[in-house]
Amino acid sequence: MSFELPKLPYAYNALEPYIDALTMEIHYTRHHAAYTNNLNTAVAVTDMDKLSIEELMKSVSKYTVAVRNNGGGFYNHSLFWKLMAPNAGGEPQGMVLDALNRHFGSFDKFKEEFSRAAAGRFGSGWAWLVMDSSGKLTIGSTPNQDNPLMDISELKGKPVLALDVWEHAYYLRYQNRRPDYISAFWNVVNWQEVERLMKS
Ligand code: MN3
């Protein structure tokens, strides 16, 4: 078995003007594809390729740095594409809105705290909203391609929202202005997918 690059659920230009088509194309066809290929190389001729990506992440401390970096890159981007959609964004409804209100006081306060985590991650990494087994929500960030499923991660839980803050995710359109990219992200968040992940 090998890991397969999942299909992008929309066209490269579908998230314009917030995420530009060229960034989308390079991010998916070069970066995500490279993580996928390199992960397959890293797990070849071992018994690791019998594990699901989630199982690999949970015991990643036992494996090589290549598995940590490329397995993280494979998992994180596969999740990230589905957490964005055209004609999405704005305020969530129903159980997602209720959960964010309950944990963070209001949707605006949630956005502020998540944006701060994304802006404050030094260098390359990801911002996350994670849920623990009791349904408790926490905001945090991880360096590089680490994620909250990993046993080595300080932030732990099931990811229900993720934002890539590597420069490759925004530099063409936003250059060094990461906060502008983070603001734009709120116009493309797929809250239906967030709800699905919260319920799963
Ligand atoms: Mn990326």
PDB file of C-alpha atoms and ligand atoms in Angstrom:
ATOM      1  CA  MET A   1       0.000   0.000   0.000  1.00  0.00           C
ATOM      2  CA  SER A   2       1.160   3.525  -0.617  1.00  0.00           C
ATOM      3  CA  PHE A   3      -0.214   6.911   0.278  1.00  0.00           C
ATOM      4  CA  GLU A   4      -2.051   8.677  -2.515  1.00  0.00           C
ATOM      5  CA  LEU A   5      -2.284  12.403  -3.147  1.00  0.00           C
ATOM      6  CA  PRO A   6      -6.002  13.143  -2.621  1.00  0.00           C
ATOM      7  CA  LYS A   7      -7.889  15.015  -5.323  1.00  0.00           C
ATOM      8  CA  LEU A   8      -8.200  18.744  -4.740  1.00  0.00           C
ATOM      9  CA  PRO A   9     -11.943  19.275  -4.069  1.00  0.00           C
ATOM     10  CA  TYR A  10     -12.123  22.452  -6.246  1.00  0.00           C
ATOM     11  CA  ALA A  11     -10.340  24.231  -9.116  1.00  0.00           C
ATOM     12  CA  TYR A  12      -7.052  26.089  -8.494  1.00  0.00           C
ATOM     13  CA  ASN A  13      -8.822  29.439  -8.950  1.00  0.00           C
ATOM     14  CA  ALA A  14     -11.884  28.522  -6.840  1.00  0.00           C
ATOM     15  CA  LEU A  15     -10.705  30.408  -3.746  1.00  0.00           C
ATOM     16  CA  GLU A  16      -9.791  33.645  -5.567  1.00  0.00           C
ATOM     17  CA  PRO A  17      -9.267  36.380  -4.588  1.00  0.00           C
ATOM     18  CA  TYR A  18      -8.410  35.135  -1.083  1.00  0.00           C
ATOM     19  CA  ILE A  19      -6.076  32.335  -2.193  1.00  0.00           C
ATOM     20  CA  ASP A  20      -4.702  32.931  -5.686  1.00  0.00           C
ATOM     21  CA  ALA A  21      -4.741  30.236  -8.364  1.00  0.00           C
ATOM     22  CA  LEU A  22      -0.956  30.053  -8.840  1.00  0.00           C
ATOM     23  CA  THR A  23      -0.337  29.600  -5.099  1.00  0.00           C
ATOM     24  CA  MET A  24      -3.018  26.883  -5.009  1.00  0.00           C
ATOM     25  CA  GLU A  25      -1.500  25.072  -7.999  1.00  0.00           C
ATOM     26  CA  ILE A  26       2.093  25.185  -6.720  1.00  0.00           C
ATOM     27  CA  HIS A  27       1.037  24.332  -3.166  1.00  0.00           C
ATOM     28  CA  TYR A  28      -0.921  21.276  -4.294  1.00  0.00           C
ATOM     29  CA  THR A  29       1.056  19.958  -7.293  1.00  0.00           C
ATOM     30  CA  ARG A  30       4.538  20.594  -5.895  1.00  0.00           C
ATOM     31  CA  HIS A  31       4.478  20.869  -2.103  1.00  0.00           C
ATOM     32  CA  HIS A  32       1.703  18.411  -1.218  1.00  0.00           C
ATOM     33  CA  ALA A  33       2.777  16.045  -4.003  1.00  0.00           C
ATOM     34  CA  ALA A  34       6.387  16.120  -2.751  1.00  0.00           C
ATOM     35  CA  TYR A  35       5.354  15.323   0.845  1.00  0.00           C
ATOM     36  CA  THR A  36       3.295  12.417  -0.488  1.00  0.00           C
ATOM     37  CA  ASN A  37       6.109  11.016  -2.660  1.00  0.00           C
ATOM     38  CA  ASN A  38       8.702  11.470   0.060  1.00  0.00           C
ATOM     39  CA  LEU A  39       6.437   9.780   2.617  1.00  0.00           C
ATOM     40  CA  ASN A  40       6.066   6.786   0.308  1.00  0.00           C
ATOM     41  CA  THR A  41       9.857   6.612  -0.072  1.00  0.00           C
ATOM     42  CA  ALA A  42      10.280   6.855   3.709  1.00  0.00           C
ATOM     43  CA  VAL A  43       7.867   4.003   4.471  1.00  0.00           C
ATOM     44  CA  ALA A  44       8.914   1.726   1.588  1.00  0.00           C
ATOM     45  CA  VAL A  45      10.421  -1.664   2.496  1.00  0.00           C
ATOM     46  CA  THR A  46       9.206  -1.381   6.083  1.00  0.00           C
ATOM     47  CA  ASP A  47       6.008  -2.550   7.761  1.00  0.00           C
ATOM     48  CA  MET A  48       5.028   1.088   8.287  1.00  0.00           C
ATOM     49  CA  ASP A  49       3.108   1.201   5.046  1.00  0.00           C
ATOM     50  CA  LYS A  50       0.506  -1.126   6.590  1.00  0.00           C
ATOM     51  CA  LEU A  51      -0.485   1.634   9.008  1.00  0.00           C
ATOM     52  CA  SER A  52      -3.000   4.386   8.315  1.00  0.00           C
ATOM     53  CA  ILE A  53      -1.646   7.939   8.290  1.00  0.00           C
ATOM     54  CA  GLU A  54      -3.399   8.580  11.637  1.00  0.00           C
ATOM     55  CA  GLU A  55      -1.705   5.536  13.204  1.00  0.00           C
ATOM     56  CA  LEU A  56       1.668   6.657  11.857  1.00  0.00           C
ATOM     57  CA  MET A  57       1.169  10.109  13.378  1.00  0.00           C
ATOM     58  CA  LYS A  58       0.191   8.702  16.793  1.00  0.00           C
ATOM     59  CA  SER A  59       3.482   6.813  17.097  1.00  0.00           C
ATOM     60  CA  VAL A  60       5.662   9.120  15.014  1.00  0.00           C
ATOM     61  CA  SER A  61       8.370   9.301  17.720  1.00  0.00           C
ATOM     62  CA  LYS A  62       9.312   5.706  16.779  1.00  0.00           C
ATOM     63  CA  TYR A  63      10.020   6.596  13.159  1.00  0.00           C
ATOM     64  CA  THR A  64      12.484   8.656  11.143  1.00  0.00           C
ATOM     65  CA  VAL A  65      12.486  12.436  10.784  1.00  0.00           C
ATOM     66  CA  ALA A  66      11.455  11.882   7.140  1.00  0.00           C
ATOM     67  CA  VAL A  67       8.260  10.150   8.307  1.00  0.00           C
ATOM     68  CA  ARG A  68       7.563  12.955  10.791  1.00  0.00           C
ATOM     69  CA  ASN A  69       8.058  15.753   8.236  1.00  0.00           C
ATOM     70  CA  ASN A  70       6.503  14.145   5.161  1.00  0.00           C
ATOM     71  CA  GLY A  71       3.795  12.212   6.997  1.00  0.00           C
ATOM     72  CA  GLY A  72       2.835  15.467   8.706  1.00  0.00           C
ATOM     73  CA  GLY A  73       2.907  17.305   5.374  1.00  0.00           C
ATOM     74  CA  PHE A  74       0.766  14.628   3.742  1.00  0.00           C
ATOM     75  CA  TYR A  75      -1.822  14.560   6.541  1.00  0.00           C
ATOM     76  CA  ASN A  76      -1.962  18.324   7.183  1.00  0.00           C
ATOM     77  CA  HIS A  77      -2.511  19.352   3.561  1.00  0.00           C
ATOM     78  CA  SER A  78      -5.060  16.562   2.936  1.00  0.00           C
ATOM     79  CA  LEU A  79      -7.056  18.030   5.831  1.00  0.00           C
ATOM     80  CA  PHE A  80      -6.426  21.690   4.944  1.00  0.00           C
ATOM     81  CA  TRP A  81      -7.870  21.548   1.380  1.00  0.00           C
ATOM     82  CA  LYS A  82     -11.183  20.215   2.704  1.00  0.00           C
ATOM     83  CA  LEU A  83     -11.348  22.921   5.375  1.00  0.00           C
ATOM     84  CA  MET A  84     -11.656  25.560   2.644  1.00  0.00           C
ATOM     85  CA  ALA A  85     -14.329  25.924  -0.035  1.00  0.00           C
ATOM     86  CA  PRO A  86     -15.607  28.450  -2.566  1.00  0.00           C
ATOM     87  CA  ASN A  87     -18.671  30.442  -1.435  1.00  0.00           C
ATOM     88  CA  ALA A  88     -17.886  29.567   2.168  1.00  0.00           C
ATOM     89  CA  GLY A  89     -16.529  31.484   5.149  1.00  0.00           C
ATOM     90  CA  GLY A  90     -18.424  33.979   7.247  1.00  0.00           C
ATOM     91  CA  GLU A  91     -20.031  32.902  10.509  1.00  0.00           C
ATOM     92  CA  PRO A  92     -20.648  29.240  11.258  1.00  0.00           C
ATOM     93  CA  GLN A  93     -24.130  28.098  12.246  1.00  0.00           C
ATOM     94  CA  GLY A  94     -25.658  25.635  14.665  1.00  0.00           C
ATOM     95  CA  MET A  95     -23.457  23.341  16.731  1.00  0.00           C
ATOM     96  CA  VAL A  96     -20.151  24.865  15.544  1.00  0.00           C
ATOM     97  CA  LEU A  97     -21.241  28.380  16.503  1.00  0.00           C
ATOM     98  CA  ASP A  98     -22.589  27.098  19.836  1.00  0.00           C
ATOM     99  CA  ALA A  99     -19.319  25.290  20.599  1.00  0.00           C
ATOM    100  CA  LEU A 100     -17.175  28.331  19.707  1.00  0.00           C
ATOM    101  CA  ASN A 101     -19.392  30.636  21.795  1.00  0.00           C
ATOM    102  CA  ARG A 102     -19.229  28.267  24.742  1.00  0.00           C
ATOM    103  CA  HIS A 103     -15.438  27.855  24.668  1.00  0.00           C
ATOM    104  CA  PHE A 104     -14.258  31.295  23.580  1.00  0.00           C
ATOM    105  CA  GLY A 105     -17.062  33.680  24.553  1.00  0.00           C
ATOM    106  CA  SER A 106     -18.011  34.674  21.006  1.00  0.00           C
ATOM    107  CA  PHE A 107     -17.180  33.913  17.386  1.00  0.00           C
ATOM    108  CA  ASP A 108     -15.150  37.139  17.172  1.00  0.00           C
ATOM    109  CA  LYS A 109     -13.118  36.188  20.234  1.00  0.00           C
ATOM    110  CA  PHE A 110     -12.492  32.742  18.733  1.00  0.00           C
ATOM    111  CA  LYS A 111     -11.293  34.351  15.478  1.00  0.00           C
ATOM    112  CA  GLU A 112      -9.014  36.692  17.389  1.00  0.00           C
ATOM    113  CA  GLU A 113      -7.419  33.891  19.397  1.00  0.00           C
ATOM    114  CA  PHE A 114      -6.981  31.592  16.380  1.00  0.00           C
ATOM    115  CA  SER A 115      -5.544  34.467  14.307  1.00  0.00           C
ATOM    116  CA  ARG A 116      -3.117  35.268  17.110  1.00  0.00           C
ATOM    117  CA  ALA A 117      -1.914  31.652  17.212  1.00  0.00           C
ATOM    118  CA  ALA A 118      -1.433  31.706  13.424  1.00  0.00           C
ATOM    119  CA  ALA A 119       0.362  35.064  13.391  1.00  0.00           C
ATOM    120  CA  GLY A 120       2.495  34.208  16.412  1.00  0.00           C
ATOM    121  CA  ARG A 121       3.905  30.912  15.161  1.00  0.00           C
ATOM    122  CA  PHE A 122       7.563  31.810  14.506  1.00  0.00           C
ATOM    123  CA  GLY A 123       8.831  30.571  11.137  1.00  0.00           C
ATOM    124  CA  SER A 124       6.925  27.781   9.416  1.00  0.00           C
ATOM    125  CA  GLY A 125       4.049  25.860  10.930  1.00  0.00           C
ATOM    126  CA  TRP A 126       0.319  25.475  11.420  1.00  0.00           C
ATOM    127  CA  ALA A 127      -2.450  26.938  13.579  1.00  0.00           C
ATOM    128  CA  TRP A 128      -5.086  24.528  14.910  1.00  0.00           C
ATOM    129  CA  LEU A 129      -8.415  24.182  16.614  1.00  0.00           C
ATOM    130  CA  VAL A 130      -8.430  20.780  18.291  1.00  0.00           C
ATOM    131  CA  MET A 131     -11.032  18.794  20.183  1.00  0.00           C
ATOM    132  CA  ASP A 132     -10.314  16.311  22.978  1.00  0.00           C
ATOM    133  CA  SER A 133     -12.356  13.177  23.727  1.00  0.00           C
ATOM    134  CA  SER A 134     -14.656  15.122  26.078  1.00  0.00           C
ATOM    135  CA  GLY A 135     -15.459  17.684  23.360  1.00  0.00           C
ATOM    136  CA  LYS A 136     -13.246  20.413  24.835  1.00  0.00           C
ATOM    137  CA  LEU A 137     -11.828  22.810  22.202  1.00  0.00           C
ATOM    138  CA  THR A 138      -8.302  24.261  22.303  1.00  0.00           C
ATOM    139  CA  ILE A 139      -6.441  26.650  19.983  1.00  0.00           C
ATOM    140  CA  GLY A 140      -2.716  26.298  19.402  1.00  0.00           C
ATOM    141  CA  SER A 141       0.041  25.970  16.829  1.00  0.00           C
ATOM    142  CA  THR A 142       2.770  23.526  15.832  1.00  0.00           C
ATOM    143  CA  PRO A 143       6.156  24.031  14.118  1.00  0.00           C
ATOM    144  CA  ASN A 144       7.086  22.712  10.643  1.00  0.00           C
ATOM    145  CA  GLN A 145       4.734  19.891   9.568  1.00  0.00           C
ATOM    146  CA  ASP A 146       4.022  18.643  13.088  1.00  0.00           C
ATOM    147  CA  ASN A 147       0.355  18.187  14.011  1.00  0.00           C
ATOM    148  CA  PRO A 148      -1.753  17.553  17.133  1.00  0.00           C
ATOM    149  CA  LEU A 149      -2.136  13.831  16.363  1.00  0.00           C
ATOM    150  CA  MET A 150       1.603  13.316  16.860  1.00  0.00           C
ATOM    151  CA  ASP A 151       2.808  11.797  20.128  1.00  0.00           C
ATOM    152  CA  ILE A 152       5.702  14.301  20.130  1.00  0.00           C
ATOM    153  CA  SER A 153       3.358  17.316  19.858  1.00  0.00           C
ATOM    154  CA  GLU A 154       2.805  19.617  22.827  1.00  0.00           C
ATOM    155  CA  LEU A 155      -0.651  20.497  21.444  1.00  0.00           C
ATOM    156  CA  LYS A 156      -2.773  17.337  21.307  1.00  0.00           C
ATOM    157  CA  GLY A 157      -6.267  16.489  20.115  1.00  0.00           C
ATOM    158  CA  LYS A 158      -8.329  15.841  17.013  1.00  0.00           C
ATOM    159  CA  PRO A 159      -7.828  18.654  14.482  1.00  0.00           C
ATOM    160  CA  VAL A 160     -11.139  20.308  13.480  1.00  0.00           C
ATOM    161  CA  LEU A 161      -9.692  23.464  11.870  1.00  0.00           C
ATOM    162  CA  ALA A 162      -6.205  24.045  10.453  1.00  0.00           C
ATOM    163  CA  LEU A 163      -4.321  26.893   8.795  1.00  0.00           C
ATOM    164  CA  ASP A 164      -1.014  26.517   6.969  1.00  0.00           C
ATOM    165  CA  VAL A 165       1.205  29.494   7.820  1.00  0.00           C
ATOM    166  CA  TRP A 166       4.288  28.444   5.838  1.00  0.00           C
ATOM    167  CA  GLU A 167       5.346  31.267   3.494  1.00  0.00           C
ATOM    168  CA  HIS A 168       4.692  28.979   0.503  1.00  0.00           C
ATOM    169  CA  ALA A 169       0.973  29.211   1.421  1.00  0.00           C
ATOM    170  CA  TYR A 170       0.751  32.988   0.988  1.00  0.00           C
ATOM    171  CA  TYR A 171       3.930  34.668  -0.264  1.00  0.00           C
ATOM    172  CA  LEU A 172       2.944  35.174  -3.931  1.00  0.00           C
ATOM    173  CA  ARG A 173      -0.147  37.203  -3.067  1.00  0.00           C
ATOM    174  CA  TYR A 174       0.622  38.564   0.385  1.00  0.00           C
ATOM    175  CA  GLN A 175       4.465  38.611   0.491  1.00  0.00           C
ATOM    176  CA  ASN A 176       5.470  39.055   4.149  1.00  0.00           C
ATOM    177  CA  ARG A 177       1.977  40.121   5.269  1.00  0.00           C
ATOM    178  CA  ARG A 178       0.906  36.960   7.053  1.00  0.00           C
ATOM    179  CA  PRO A 179      -1.847  38.789   8.997  1.00  0.00           C
ATOM    180  CA  ASP A 180      -3.546  39.748   5.679  1.00  0.00           C
ATOM    181  CA  TYR A 181      -3.525  36.100   4.593  1.00  0.00           C
ATOM    182  CA  ILE A 182      -4.990  35.069   7.953  1.00  0.00           C
ATOM    183  CA  SER A 183      -7.789  37.665   7.598  1.00  0.00           C
ATOM    184  CA  ALA A 184      -8.535  36.392   4.079  1.00  0.00           C
ATOM    185  CA  PHE A 185      -8.759  32.795   5.337  1.00  0.00           C
ATOM    186  CA  TRP A 186     -12.009  33.589   7.187  1.00  0.00           C
ATOM    187  CA  ASN A 187     -13.690  34.123   3.792  1.00  0.00           C
ATOM    188  CA  VAL A 188     -13.051  30.541   2.675  1.00  0.00           C
ATOM    189  CA  VAL A 189     -13.432  28.439   5.854  1.00  0.00           C
ATOM    190  CA  ASN A 190     -15.619  25.399   5.186  1.00  0.00           C
ATOM    191  CA  TRP A 191     -17.683  25.325   8.407  1.00  0.00           C
ATOM    192  CA  GLN A 192     -19.639  22.291   7.176  1.00  0.00           C
ATOM    193  CA  GLU A 193     -16.402  20.309   7.200  1.00  0.00           C
ATOM    194  CA  VAL A 194     -15.543  21.666  10.667  1.00  0.00           C
ATOM    195  CA  GLU A 195     -18.947  20.407  11.867  1.00  0.00           C
ATOM    196  CA  ARG A 196     -18.397  17.017  10.237  1.00  0.00           C
ATOM    197  CA  LEU A 197     -15.017  16.676  11.974  1.00  0.00           C
ATOM    198  CA  MET A 198     -16.485  17.733  15.341  1.00  0.00           C
ATOM    199  CA  LYS A 199     -19.156  15.018  15.010  1.00  0.00           C
ATOM    200  CA  SER A 200     -16.817  12.272  13.733  1.00  0.00           C
TER     201      SER A 200
HETATM  202 MN   MN3 B   1       1.839  23.994   2.884  1.00  0.00          MN
END
